[in-house]
Amino acid sequence: MSTVGDDNVVPIFKAVSSSARQLFQLLNCIRFAAKVHVQISAEGLRFAVEESRVMQGIVFLDKALFTTFHCVIPETLDEEPDVIDLPNFQISLSALLETLQIFGAADVTSSRFAKPDNDGYNSNIRPGRQNAFSNQALGMAGICRLSYAGIGSPFSIILEESGVTTTCNLNTYEPENPQEIPFQRDAMQVKIIMQARWLFDAISELSTTSPMRLDLIAFPEAPYLSLSAVGPLGSASVEFAKGRELLETFSVAEKWTQSYKFEMIKAAAEAMRLASKVSVRGDEQGVLSLQFMVEVEGGGISFVDFRFVPFLREDDEDNEDAEDDEDEYENEDDEFE
């Protein structure tokens, strides 16, 4: 079997990013699992994680995010010529993130809403925007080269910054291909688009009670959207009025109420911080879909998706296992239209 070190081996995938920080920020949104499933296609890289089959997170790195992107899908001997086996494998998510931040990607403010603590030169004009002393202006983003030679080969990452080059080869593992949480698009009960920071502020406020469960209720009329939580320190709730400044899109067929483990929703907090908008959708099974629209450097857009299985209403609060629906998962389109 050929290895990455062979001189005559042409990787089936190689790409170059002008910002390791950008990749780190997106993948850091789904760091709640030990391993991440990677799928390579001609359109980009798909990173997916899941937790006990009740929570899933997906980041898709579109080829447009890279300065160069090259992918050659190897021919297979499948009897069905229309079936294409896309390269896929698992790698350690923590190792991937640690590699991407070797040159300090994590030290950069990862949130458009967070205030930098150590940047004494940050401008008061247009806070959060690039200035003469920003890492972008100083050219400290770092070049990141990704490659994958094929089955059994490591996922190679080469980082270059200020004349320093670091090469990391991450071990790849056989993909488990777990059944994804299905979302019934044809039975959608709730669709709401709002600014992600409103959701982040609400979850932050509710977390002060150390809750175990989050109750989400959507109404066709006032109070429209309500988030409430109950914990050992008390209870709290947040309501959103139906206004363009709060809920940009609001569609609720009938009263829809579901409960979710609070720690699962809180795991999406980094995406809430990083994103500009979020699409909140719920189907008749109670599956909650949060799709975050992230504005990346250079004016591009990327999406981070989460899906959550609800508590069964008759179960105890600490019952973390909901019934798994084995229906086929349908890839979703972007919902910000």
Coordinates of N, CA and C in Angstrom, one line a residue, residues 53-282:
R53 N -26.2 9.6 19.8 CA -27.3 9.6 18.9 C -28.5 10.5 19.3
V54 N -28.2 11.5 20.1 CA -29.2 12.5 20.4 C -28.8 13.9 20.0
M55 N -27.6 14.0 19.5 CA -27.1 15.3 19.2 C -26.0 15.1 18.1
Q56 N -26.1 16.0 17.0 CA -25.1 15.9 15.9 C -24.8 17.3 15.5
G57 N -23.5 17.5 15.1 CA -23.0 18.7 14.6 C -22.3 18.5 13.3
I58 N -22.5 19.4 12.3 CA -21.9 19.3 11.0 C -21.3 20.6 10.6
V59 N -20.1 20.6 10.1 CA -19.4 21.8 9.5 C -19.1 21.4 8.1
F60 N -19.5 22.2 7.1 CA -19.1 22.0 5.7 C -18.2 23.1 5.3
L61 N -16.9 22.7 4.9 CA -16.0 23.7 4.4 C -16.0 23.7 2.9
D62 N -16.7 24.7 2.3 CA -16.9 24.7 0.9 C -15.5 25.0 0.2
K63 N -15.4 24.5 -1.0 CA -14.1 24.7 -1.7 C -13.8 26.1 -1.9
A64 N -14.8 27.0 -1.9 CA -14.6 28.4 -2.1 C -13.8 29.0 -0.9
L65 N -13.8 28.3 0.3 CA -13.0 28.9 1.4 C -11.5 28.7 1.2
F66 N -11.1 27.9 0.2 CA -9.7 27.6 0.0 C -9.2 28.4 -1.2
T67 N -7.9 28.7 -1.1 CA -7.3 29.4 -2.3 C -7.1 28.5 -3.4
T68 N -6.8 27.2 -3.1 CA -6.7 26.1 -4.1 C -7.4 24.9 -3.5
F69 N -8.1 24.1 -4.4 CA -8.8 22.9 -3.9 C -8.8 21.9 -5.1
H70 N -8.2 20.8 -4.8 CA -8.1 19.7 -5.8 C -8.5 18.4 -5.2
C71 N -9.5 17.7 -5.9 CA -10.0 16.5 -5.4 C -10.3 15.6 -6.6
V72 N -9.7 14.4 -6.6 CA -9.9 13.4 -7.6 C -10.5 12.1 -7.0
I73 N -11.7 11.9 -7.2 CA -12.4 10.7 -6.6 C -11.9 9.4 -7.4
P74 N -11.3 8.5 -6.7 CA -10.8 7.3 -7.4 C -11.9 6.4 -7.9
E75 N -11.7 5.8 -9.1 CA -12.7 4.9 -9.7 C -12.9 3.7 -8.8
T76 N -14.1 3.2 -8.8 CA -14.5 2.0 -8.0 C -15.0 0.9 -8.9
L77 N -15.1 -0.3 -8.4 CA -15.6 -1.4 -9.2 C -17.1 -1.7 -8.9
D78 N -17.8 -0.7 -8.4 CA -19.2 -0.9 -8.0 C -20.0 -1.3 -9.3
E79 N -21.0 -2.2 -9.0 CA -21.8 -2.6 -10.1 C -22.7 -1.5 -10.6
E80 N -23.0 -0.5 -9.7 CA -23.8 0.6 -10.1 C -22.9 1.7 -10.5
P81 N -22.9 2.1 -11.7 CA -21.9 3.1 -12.2 C -22.3 4.5 -11.6
D82 N -23.5 4.8 -11.2 CA -23.9 6.1 -10.7 C -23.5 6.3 -9.3
V83 N -23.1 5.2 -8.6 CA -22.8 5.3 -7.2 C -21.3 5.7 -7.0
I84 N -21.1 6.8 -6.3 CA -19.7 7.2 -6.1 C -19.3 7.1 -4.6
D85 N -18.3 6.4 -4.4 CA -17.8 6.2 -3.0 C -16.9 7.4 -2.7
L86 N -17.4 8.3 -1.9 CA -16.5 9.5 -1.5 C -15.6 9.1 -0.5
P87 N -14.3 9.6 -0.5 CA -13.3 9.3 0.5 C -13.9 9.8 1.9
N88 N -13.8 8.9 2.8 CA -14.3 9.2 4.2 C -13.5 8.4 5.2
F89 N -13.4 9.0 6.4 CA -12.6 8.4 7.5 C -12.9 9.2 8.7
Q90 N -12.3 8.8 9.8 CA -12.4 9.5 11.1 C -11.0 9.9 11.6
I91 N -10.9 11.0 12.2 CA -9.7 11.5 12.9 C -10.0 12.0 14.2
S92 N -9.0 12.2 15.1 CA -9.2 12.8 16.4 C -9.5 14.3 16.2
L93 N -10.6 14.7 16.7 CA -11.0 16.1 16.6 C -10.1 17.0 17.5
S94 N -9.8 16.6 18.7 CA -8.9 17.4 19.5 C -7.5 17.6 18.9
A95 N -7.0 16.5 18.3 CA -5.7 16.6 17.6 C -5.8 17.5 16.4
L96 N -6.8 17.5 15.7 CA -7.0 18.4 14.6 C -7.0 19.9 15.0
L97 N -7.8 20.1 16.1 CA -7.9 21.5 16.6 C -6.6 22.0 17.1
E98 N -5.9 21.1 17.9 CA -4.6 21.5 18.4 C -3.6 21.8 17.3
T99 N -3.7 21.1 16.2 CA -2.8 21.3 15.1 C -3.1 22.6 14.5
L100 N -4.3 23.0 14.3 CA -4.7 24.2 13.6 C -4.3 25.5 14.4
Q101 N -4.2 25.3 15.7 CA -3.9 26.4 16.6 C -2.4 26.5 17.0
I102 N -1.6 25.7 16.3 CA -0.2 25.7 16.7 C 0.4 27.1 16.7
F103 N 0.0 27.9 15.7 CA 0.6 29.3 15.6 C -0.3 30.3 16.3
G104 N -1.2 29.8 17.2 CA -1.9 30.8 18.0 C -3.3 31.1 17.4
A105 N -3.9 30.3 16.6 CA -5.2 30.6 16.1 C -6.2 30.8 17.2
A106 N -6.1 30.0 18.3 CA -7.1 30.1 19.4 C -7.0 31.4 20.2
D107 N -5.8 32.0 20.1 CA -5.6 33.3 20.8 C -6.4 34.4 20.2
V108 N -6.7 34.3 18.9 CA -7.5 35.3 18.2 C -8.9 35.3 18.7
T109 N -9.6 36.4 18.8 CA -10.9 36.4 19.2 C -11.8 35.6 18.3
S110 N -12.4 34.6 18.9 CA -13.2 33.6 18.1 C -14.6 34.1 17.9
S111 N -15.0 35.2 18.5 CA -16.4 35.6 18.4 C -16.5 37.0 18.0
R112 N -17.4 37.3 17.1 CA -17.7 38.6 16.7 C -18.3 39.5 17.8
F113 N -18.8 38.8 18.9 CA -19.4 39.5 20.0 C -18.5 39.7 21.2
A114 N -17.4 38.8 21.2 CA -16.5 38.9 22.4 C -15.6 40.1 22.2
K115 N -15.2 40.6 23.4 CA -14.2 41.7 23.4 C -12.8 41.2 23.7
P116 N -11.8 41.6 22.9 CA -10.5 41.1 23.1 C -9.9 41.7 24.4
D117 N -9.3 40.8 25.2 CA -8.7 41.3 26.5 C -7.4 41.9 26.4
N118 N -6.5 41.4 25.5 CA -5.1 41.8 25.5 C -4.7 42.7 24.3
D119 N -5.7 43.1 23.5 CA -5.4 43.9 22.3 C -5.5 45.4 22.7
G120 N -4.4 46.0 23.1 CA -4.4 47.4 23.5 C -4.6 48.3 22.4
Y121 N -4.5 47.9 21.2 CA -4.6 48.7 20.0 C -5.9 48.6 19.3
N122 N -6.9 47.9 19.9 CA -8.1 47.7 19.3 C -8.9 49.1 19.2
S123 N -9.4 49.4 18.0 CA -10.0 50.7 17.8 C -11.4 50.7 18.3
N124 N -11.8 51.9 18.8 CA -13.2 52.1 19.3 C -14.1 52.3 18.2
I125 N -13.5 52.7 17.0 CA -14.3 52.9 15.8 C -14.5 51.6 15.1
R126 N -15.8 51.2 14.8 CA -16.1 49.9 14.2 C -15.4 48.8 14.9
P127 N -15.8 48.6 16.2 CA -15.2 47.6 17.0 C -15.4 46.2 16.4
G128 N -14.3 45.4 16.5 CA -14.3 44.1 15.9 C -13.9 44.0 14.5
R129 N -13.7 45.2 13.8 CA -13.3 45.3 12.5 C -11.7 45.2 12.4
Q130 N -11.2 44.9 11.3 CA -9.8 44.9 11.1 C -9.2 46.3 11.2
N131 N -8.0 46.4 11.9 CA -7.3 47.6 12.0 C -5.8 47.4 11.7
A132 N -5.0 48.4 11.8 CA -3.6 48.3 11.4 C -2.8 47.4 12.3
F133 N -3.4 47.1 13.5 CA -2.7 46.2 14.4 C -3.3 44.8 14.5
S134 N -4.2 44.5 13.7 CA -4.9 43.2 13.7 C -4.0 42.2 13.1
N135 N -4.3 40.9 13.5 CA -3.5 39.8 13.0 C -3.7 39.7 11.5
Q136 N -4.9 40.1 10.9 CA -5.0 40.0 9.5 C -4.1 41.0 8.8
A137 N -4.0 42.2 9.3 CA -3.2 43.3 8.7 C -1.7 42.9 8.8
L138 N -1.3 42.3 9.9 CA 0.1 41.9 10.2 C 0.5 40.6 9.5
G139 N -0.5 40.0 8.8 CA -0.1 38.8 8.0 C 0.1 37.6 8.9
M140 N -0.6 37.5 10.0 CA -0.3 36.4 11.0 C -1.3 35.2 10.9
A141 N -2.1 35.2 9.8 CA -3.1 34.2 9.7 C -2.5 32.8 9.5
G142 N -1.4 32.7 8.7 CA -0.8 31.4 8.5 C -1.4 30.7 7.3
I143 N -0.5 30.0 6.6 CA -1.0 29.2 5.4 C -1.1 27.8 5.9
C144 N -2.2 27.2 5.5 CA -2.6 25.8 5.9 C -2.7 25.0 4.7
R145 N -2.0 23.9 4.6 CA -2.1 22.9 3.4 C -2.6 21.6 3.9
L146 N -3.7 21.1 3.3 CA -4.3 19.9 3.7 C -4.1 18.9 2.5
S147 N -3.9 17.6 2.9 CA -3.8 16.6 1.8 C -4.2 15.2 2.4
Y148 N -4.6 14.3 1.5 CA -5.0 13.0 1.9 C -4.7 12.1 0.7
A149 N -3.8 11.1 0.9 CA -3.4 10.2 -0.2 C -4.3 9.1 -0.6
G150 N -5.1 8.7 0.4 CA -6.0 7.6 0.1 C -6.2 6.7 1.3
I151 N -7.0 5.6 1.2 CA -7.3 4.7 2.3 C -6.1 4.2 3.0
G152 N -6.1 4.4 4.3 CA -4.9 3.9 5.1 C -3.9 5.0 5.4
S153 N -4.0 6.1 4.6 CA -3.0 7.1 4.7 C -3.4 8.1 5.8
P154 N -2.5 8.9 6.4 CA -2.9 9.9 7.3 C -3.5 11.1 6.7
F155 N -4.1 11.9 7.4 CA -4.6 13.2 7.0 C -3.5 14.2 7.3
S156 N -2.9 14.8 6.3 CA -1.7 15.6 6.4 C -2.1 17.1 6.5
I157 N -1.4 17.8 7.5 CA -1.6 19.2 7.6 C -0.3 19.9 7.7
I158 N 0.0 20.8 6.8 CA 1.2 21.6 6.8 C 0.9 23.0 7.1
L159 N 1.5 23.6 8.1 CA 1.3 25.0 8.5 C 2.5 25.8 8.3
E160 N 2.4 26.9 7.7 CA 3.5 27.8 7.4 C 3.2 29.2 7.9
E161 N 4.1 29.8 8.6 CA 4.0 31.2 9.1 C 5.3 31.8 9.4
S162 N 5.6 32.9 8.8 CA 6.8 33.7 9.1 C 8.1 32.8 8.9
G163 N 8.1 32.0 7.8 CA 9.2 31.2 7.5 C 9.3 29.9 8.3
V164 N 8.4 29.6 9.2 CA 8.4 28.4 10.0 C 7.3 27.5 9.5
T165 N 7.7 26.2 9.3 CA 6.9 25.2 8.7 C 6.7 24.0 9.7
T166 N 5.5 23.6 9.9 CA 5.2 22.5 10.8 C 4.3 21.5 10.0
T167 N 4.7 20.2 10.1 CA 4.0 19.2 9.4 C 3.4 18.2 10.4
C168 N 2.1 18.0 10.3 CA 1.4 17.0 11.2 C 0.6 16.0 10.4
N169 N 0.8 14.8 10.7 CA 0.1 13.7 10.0 C -0.8 13.0 11.0
L170 N -2.1 13.2 10.9 CA -3.1 12.7 11.8 C -3.5 11.3 11.4
N171 N -3.5 10.4 12.3 CA -3.9 9.0 12.0 C -5.4 9.0 11.6
T172 N -5.7 8.2 10.6 CA -7.1 8.1 10.1 C -7.7 6.7 10.5
Y173 N -9.0 6.7 10.8 CA -9.6 5.4 11.3 C -10.8 5.1 10.4
E174 N -11.2 3.8 10.4 CA -12.3 3.4 9.6 C -13.6 4.1 10.1
P175 N -14.3 4.7 9.1 CA -15.5 5.4 9.5 C -16.6 4.5 10.0
E176 N -17.3 5.0 11.0 CA -18.4 4.2 11.7 C -19.7 4.5 10.9
N177 N -19.8 5.6 10.2 CA -21.0 5.9 9.5 C -22.3 5.7 10.3
P178 N -22.4 6.4 11.5 CA -23.6 6.3 12.3 C -24.8 6.8 11.5
Q179 N -26.0 6.3 11.9 CA -27.2 6.8 11.3 C -27.5 8.3 11.7
E180 N -27.7 9.2 10.8 CA -27.8 10.6 11.2 C -29.2 10.8 11.7
I181 N -29.4 11.8 12.5 CA -30.7 12.2 13.0 C -31.5 12.7 11.9
P182 N -32.7 12.1 11.6 CA -33.5 12.6 10.5 C -34.3 13.8 10.8
F183 N -34.4 14.7 9.8 CA -35.3 15.9 10.0 C -36.3 15.8 8.9
Q184 N -37.6 15.9 9.3 CA -38.7 15.7 8.4 C -39.0 17.1 7.8
R185 N -38.4 17.4 6.7 CA -38.6 18.7 6.0 C -40.1 18.9 5.5
D186 N -40.7 17.8 5.2 CA -42.1 17.8 4.7 C -43.1 17.9 5.8
A187 N -42.6 17.8 7.1 CA -43.5 17.9 8.2 C -42.9 18.9 9.2
M188 N -42.4 20.0 8.7 CA -41.8 21.0 9.5 C -42.9 21.8 10.2
Q189 N -42.8 22.0 11.5 CA -43.8 22.7 12.3 C -43.4 24.2 12.6
V190 N -42.1 24.4 12.6 CA -41.5 25.7 13.1 C -40.4 26.1 12.2
K191 N -40.4 27.3 11.7 CA -39.2 27.9 11.0 C -39.1 29.3 11.4
I192 N -37.9 29.6 12.1 CA -37.7 31.0 12.6 C -36.2 31.3 12.2
I193 N -36.1 32.5 11.7 CA -34.7 33.0 11.4 C -34.5 34.3 12.2
M194 N -33.4 34.3 13.0 CA -33.1 35.4 13.9 C -31.6 35.6 13.9
Q195 N -31.2 36.7 14.5 CA -29.8 37.0 14.7 C -29.3 36.0 15.8
A196 N -28.1 35.4 15.5 CA -27.6 34.4 16.4 C -27.3 34.9 17.8
R197 N -26.9 36.2 17.8 CA -26.5 36.8 19.1 C -27.7 36.8 20.1
W198 N -29.0 37.0 19.5 CA -30.1 37.0 20.4 C -30.3 35.6 21.1
L199 N -30.1 34.5 20.3 CA -30.1 33.2 20.9 C -29.0 32.9 21.9
F200 N -27.8 33.4 21.5 CA -26.7 33.3 22.5 C -26.9 34.0 23.8
D201 N -27.5 35.2 23.7 CA -27.8 35.9 25.0 C -28.8 35.2 25.8
A202 N -29.8 34.6 25.1 CA -30.9 33.9 25.8 C -30.4 32.7 26.5
I203 N -29.6 31.9 25.8 CA -29.0 30.7 26.4 C -28.0 31.1 27.6
S204 N -27.3 32.1 27.4 CA -26.4 32.6 28.5 C -27.2 33.0 29.7
E205 N -28.3 33.7 29.5 CA -29.1 34.1 30.6 C -29.7 32.9 31.4
L206 N -30.2 32.0 30.6 CA -30.9 30.8 31.2 C -29.9 29.9 31.9
S207 N -28.6 29.9 31.5 CA -27.6 29.0 32.1 C -27.3 29.4 33.5
T208 N -27.7 30.6 34.0 CA -27.4 31.0 35.4 C -28.1 30.2 36.4
T209 N -29.2 29.5 36.0 CA -29.9 28.6 36.9 C -29.4 27.2 37.0
S210 N -28.3 26.9 36.2 CA -27.7 25.6 36.1 C -28.8 24.5 35.8
P211 N -29.5 24.8 34.7 CA -30.6 23.9 34.3 C -30.2 22.6 33.7
M212 N -31.1 21.6 33.9 CA -30.9 20.3 33.2 C -31.6 20.2 31.9
R213 N -32.7 21.0 31.8 CA -33.6 20.9 30.6 C -34.0 22.3 30.1
L214 N -34.1 22.4 28.8 CA -34.5 23.6 28.1 C -35.9 23.3 27.5
D215 N -36.9 24.1 27.8 CA -38.2 24.0 27.2 C -38.3 25.1 26.1
L216 N -38.7 24.6 24.9 CA -38.8 25.6 23.8 C -40.3 25.5 23.3
I217 N -40.9 26.7 23.3 CA -42.3 26.7 22.9 C -42.5 27.8 21.8
A218 N -43.1 27.4 20.7 CA -43.4 28.4 19.6 C -44.9 28.5 19.5
F219 N -45.4 29.7 19.4 CA -46.8 30.0 19.3 C -47.1 30.7 17.9
P220 N -48.3 30.4 17.3 CA -48.6 31.2 16.1 C -48.9 32.7 16.4
E221 N -49.2 33.0 17.7 CA -49.4 34.4 18.1 C -48.7 34.6 19.4
A222 N -48.8 35.8 19.9 CA -48.1 36.2 21.1 C -48.2 35.2 22.2
P223 N -47.1 34.8 23.0 CA -45.8 35.4 23.0 C -44.8 34.9 21.9
Y224 N -45.3 34.2 20.9 CA -44.5 33.7 19.7 C -43.4 32.7 20.0
L225 N -42.3 33.1 20.7 CA -41.2 32.2 21.0 C -40.8 32.3 22.4
S226 N -40.8 31.2 23.1 CA -40.4 31.2 24.6 C -39.4 30.1 24.8
L227 N -38.3 30.5 25.5 CA -37.3 29.6 26.0 C -37.3 29.6 27.5
S228 N -37.5 28.5 28.2 CA -37.5 28.5 29.6 C -36.6 27.3 30.1
A229 N -36.1 27.5 31.3 CA -35.2 26.5 31.9 C -35.5 26.4 33.4
V230 N -35.4 25.2 34.0 CA -35.6 25.0 35.4 C -34.4 24.2 35.9
G231 N -33.8 24.7 37.0 CA -32.6 24.1 37.6 C -32.6 24.2 39.1
P232 N -31.6 23.6 39.8 CA -31.6 23.6 41.2 C -31.5 25.0 41.8
L233 N -31.1 26.0 41.0 CA -31.0 27.4 41.5 C -32.2 28.2 41.1
G234 N -33.2 27.6 40.6 CA -34.4 28.4 40.2 C -34.8 28.2 38.8
S235 N -35.7 29.1 38.3 CA -36.1 29.0 36.9 C -36.1 30.3 36.3
A236 N -36.0 30.3 34.9 CA -35.9 31.5 34.2 C -36.5 31.3 32.8
S237 N -37.0 32.4 32.2 CA -37.5 32.2 30.8 C -37.2 33.5 30.0
V238 N -37.2 33.3 28.7 CA -36.9 34.4 27.8 C -38.0 34.3 26.7
E239 N -38.6 35.5 26.4 CA -39.6 35.5 25.3 C -39.2 36.4 24.2
F240 N -39.5 36.1 23.0 CA -39.1 36.9 21.8 C -40.4 37.3 21.1
A241 N -40.5 38.7 20.9 CA -41.7 39.2 20.2 C -41.5 39.0 18.7
K242 N -42.6 39.0 18.0 CA -42.6 38.9 16.6 C -42.4 40.3 15.9
G243 N -41.1 40.5 15.7 CA -40.7 41.8 15.1 C -39.5 41.6 14.2
R244 N -39.4 42.4 13.1 CA -38.4 42.2 12.2 C -37.0 42.4 12.9
E245 N -36.9 43.2 13.9 CA -35.7 43.4 14.6 C -35.3 42.2 15.4
L246 N -36.2 41.3 15.7 CA -35.9 40.1 16.5 C -36.1 38.8 15.7
L247 N -37.2 38.6 15.2 CA -37.5 37.4 14.4 C -37.7 37.8 12.9
E248 N -36.6 37.6 12.1 CA -36.7 38.0 10.7 C -37.7 37.2 9.9
T249 N -37.7 35.9 10.2 CA -38.7 35.0 9.6 C -39.4 34.2 10.7
F250 N -40.7 34.2 10.6 CA -41.4 33.5 11.6 C -42.6 32.7 11.0
S251 N -42.5 31.4 11.1 CA -43.6 30.5 10.6 C -43.9 29.4 11.5
V252 N -45.0 29.4 12.2 CA -45.4 28.3 13.1 C -46.8 27.9 12.8
A253 N -47.0 26.6 12.5 CA -48.2 26.0 12.1 C -49.2 26.0 13.2
E254 N -48.8 25.5 14.4 CA -49.6 25.5 15.6 C -48.6 25.4 16.8
K255 N -49.2 25.6 18.0 CA -48.3 25.6 19.2 C -47.4 24.3 19.2
W256 N -46.1 24.6 19.3 CA -45.1 23.5 19.3 C -44.3 23.6 20.5
T257 N -44.2 22.6 21.3 CA -43.5 22.6 22.5 C -42.6 21.3 22.7
Q258 N -41.4 21.5 23.0 CA -40.5 20.4 23.1 C -39.4 20.7 24.2
S259 N -38.8 19.7 24.7 CA -37.8 19.8 25.8 C -36.5 19.1 25.3
Y260 N -35.4 19.7 25.7 CA -34.1 19.2 25.3 C -33.1 19.3 26.5
K261 N -32.2 18.4 26.5 CA -31.1 18.5 27.5 C -30.4 19.8 27.3
F262 N -30.3 20.6 28.4 CA -29.7 21.9 28.3 C -28.3 21.9 27.8
E263 N -27.5 20.9 28.3 CA -26.1 20.9 28.0 C -25.9 20.6 26.5
M264 N -26.8 19.9 25.9 CA -26.7 19.7 24.4 C -26.9 21.1 23.7
I265 N -27.9 21.8 24.1 CA -28.1 23.1 23.4 C -26.9 24.1 23.7
K266 N -26.4 24.0 24.9 CA -25.3 24.8 25.3 C -24.0 24.5 24.5
A267 N -23.9 23.2 24.0 CA -22.7 22.8 23.2 C -22.6 23.6 21.9
A268 N -23.7 24.2 21.5 CA -23.7 25.0 20.3 C -23.5 26.4 20.5
A269 N -23.1 26.8 21.7 CA -22.8 28.2 22.1 C -21.8 28.9 21.2
E270 N -20.7 28.1 20.9 CA -19.6 28.7 20.1 C -20.1 29.1 18.7
A271 N -21.0 28.3 18.2 CA -21.6 28.6 16.9 C -22.5 29.8 17.0
M272 N -23.2 29.9 18.1 CA -24.1 31.1 18.4 C -23.2 32.4 18.4
R273 N -22.1 32.3 19.1 CA -21.2 33.4 19.2 C -20.6 33.8 17.9
L274 N -20.3 32.9 17.1 CA -19.5 33.1 15.8 C -20.5 33.5 14.7
A275 N -21.7 33.0 14.7 CA -22.6 33.2 13.5 C -23.2 34.6 13.5
S276 N -23.7 35.0 12.4 CA -24.5 36.2 12.2 C -26.0 35.9 12.3
K277 N -26.5 34.8 11.8 CA -27.9 34.4 11.8 C -28.0 32.9 12.2
V278 N -29.2 32.6 12.6 CA -29.5 31.2 12.9 C -30.9 30.9 12.4
S279 N -31.1 29.7 11.8 CA -32.4 29.2 11.4 C -32.8 28.2 12.4
V280 N -33.9 28.4 13.1 CA -34.4 27.5 14.1 C -35.6 26.8 13.5
R281 N -35.5 25.4 13.4 CA -36.6 24.7 12.8 C -36.9 23.4 13.6
G282 N -38.2 23.1 13.6 CA -38.6 21.9 14.4 C -39.6 21.1 13.5

